[in-house]
PDB file of C-alpha atoms in Angstrom:
ATOM      1  CA  MET X  62      15.816  -6.554 -24.694  1.00  0.00           C
ATOM      2  CA  ASN X  63      16.338  -4.843 -28.015  1.00  0.00           C
ATOM      3  CA  ARG X  64      13.574  -3.056 -29.914  1.00  0.00           C
ATOM      4  CA  LEU X  65      13.090  -5.798 -32.495  1.00  0.00           C
ATOM      5  CA  THR X  66      12.511  -8.434 -29.814  1.00  0.00           C
ATOM      6  CA  TYR X  67      10.168  -6.124 -27.933  1.00  0.00           C
ATOM      7  CA  TRP X  68       8.020  -5.375 -30.962  1.00  0.00           C
ATOM      8  CA  LEU X  69       7.957  -8.994 -32.131  1.00  0.00           C
ATOM      9  CA  LEU X  70       6.696 -10.101 -28.721  1.00  0.00           C
ATOM     10  CA  ILE X  71       4.056  -7.347 -28.688  1.00  0.00           C
ATOM     11  CA  VAL X  72       2.885  -8.335 -32.183  1.00  0.00           C
ATOM     12  CA  LEU X  73       2.748 -11.991 -31.105  1.00  0.00           C
ATOM     13  CA  CYS X  74       0.599 -11.084 -28.090  1.00  0.00           C
ATOM     14  CA  ALA X  75      -1.714  -8.991 -30.278  1.00  0.00           C
ATOM     15  CA  ALA X  76      -1.997 -11.880 -32.743  1.00  0.00           C
ATOM     16  CA  VAL X  77      -2.976 -14.234 -29.911  1.00  0.00           C
ATOM     17  CA  GLU X  78      -5.658 -11.763 -28.808  1.00  0.00           C
ATOM     18  CA  VAL X  79      -7.050 -11.487 -32.342  1.00  0.00           C
ATOM     19  CA  TRP X  80      -6.967 -15.265 -32.767  1.00  0.00           C
ATOM     20  CA  GLY X  81      -8.899 -15.663 -29.520  1.00  0.00           C
ATOM     21  CA  GLN X  82     -11.520 -13.205 -30.746  1.00  0.00           C
ATOM     22  CA  VAL X  83     -11.818 -14.960 -34.112  1.00  0.00           C
ATOM     23  CA  ILE X  84     -12.428 -18.375 -32.575  1.00  0.00           C
ATOM     24  CA  GLY X  85     -14.591 -16.877 -29.830  1.00  0.00           C
ATOM     25  CA  ASN X  86     -12.515 -18.004 -26.859  1.00  0.00           C
ATOM     26  CA  ARG X  87     -12.323 -15.240 -24.258  1.00  0.00           C
ATOM     27  CA  ASP X  88      -9.683 -17.092 -22.225  1.00  0.00           C
ATOM     28  CA  ILE X  89      -7.194 -16.895 -25.109  1.00  0.00           C
ATOM     29  CA  VAL X  90      -7.922 -13.177 -25.499  1.00  0.00           C
ATOM     30  CA  LEU X  91      -7.144 -12.646 -21.814  1.00  0.00           C
ATOM     31  CA  VAL X  92      -3.941 -14.708 -22.028  1.00  0.00           C
ATOM     32  CA  GLY X  93      -2.750 -12.549 -24.936  1.00  0.00           C
ATOM     33  CA  ALA X  94      -3.563  -9.349 -23.047  1.00  0.00           C
ATOM     34  CA  ILE X  95      -1.850 -10.468 -19.850  1.00  0.00           C
ATOM     35  CA  ALA X  96       1.202 -11.622 -21.807  1.00  0.00           C
ATOM     36  CA  GLY X  97       1.351  -8.233 -23.541  1.00  0.00           C
ATOM     37  CA  PHE X  98       1.310  -6.427 -20.198  1.00  0.00           C
ATOM     38  CA  GLY X  99       4.055  -8.779 -19.010  1.00  0.00           C
ATOM     39  CA  VAL X 100       6.231  -7.948 -22.014  1.00  0.00           C
ATOM     40  CA  VAL X 101       5.823  -4.237 -21.340  1.00  0.00           C
ATOM     41  CA  ALA X 102       6.590  -4.672 -17.635  1.00  0.00           C
ATOM     42  CA  ILE X 103       9.732  -6.750 -18.235  1.00  0.00           C
ATOM     43  CA  ALA X 104      10.962  -4.326 -20.902  1.00  0.00           C
ATOM     44  CA  ARG X 105      10.530  -1.383 -18.500  1.00  0.00           C
ATOM     45  CA  LEU X 106      12.278  -3.297 -15.723  1.00  0.00           C
ATOM     46  CA  LEU X 107      15.236  -4.136 -17.954  1.00  0.00           C
ATOM     47  CA  TYR X 108      15.422  -0.554 -19.222  1.00  0.00           C
ATOM     48  CA  ARG X 109      15.435   0.807 -15.686  1.00  0.00           C
ATOM     49  CA  ALA X 110      18.098  -1.699 -14.577  1.00  0.00           C
ATOM     50  CA  ASP X 111      20.261  -0.766 -17.555  1.00  0.00           C
ATOM     51  CA  ARG X 112      19.888   2.945 -16.797  1.00  0.00           C
ATOM     52  CA  CYS X 113      20.733   2.504 -13.118  1.00  0.00           C
ATOM     53  CA  GLY X 114      23.827   0.401 -13.744  1.00  0.00           C
ATOM     54  CA  GLY X 115      22.391  -3.076 -13.318  1.00  0.00           C
ATOM     55  CA  PHE X 116      20.895  -5.030 -10.495  1.00  0.00           C
ATOM     56  CA  ALA X 117      22.598  -4.706  -7.122  1.00  0.00           C
ATOM     57  CA  GLU X 118      24.249  -7.778  -5.694  1.00  0.00           C
ATOM     58  CA  ALA X 119      22.663  -9.292  -2.603  1.00  0.00           C
ATOM     59  CA  GLY X 120      23.714  -7.297   0.420  1.00  0.00           C
ATOM     60  CA  GLU X 121      25.324  -4.511  -1.615  1.00  0.00           C
ATOM     61  CA  GLU X 122      24.479  -0.986  -0.554  1.00  0.00           C
ATOM     62  CA  ARG X 123      24.520   2.129  -2.680  1.00  0.00           C
TER      63      ARG X 123
END
């Protein structure tokens, strides 16, 4: 995931949170927050996999 994609997804999640606050729907705010945490988690996972040389094949040992 490149930086532009990462930041666009984070901005989209923040916009969903703000929209939920504006219309007064707490469920939408929570969906935006959880999605934002998911974006961060996936980005960290992909970064770590890239740094370590990719995901290991099933049954492959280091």
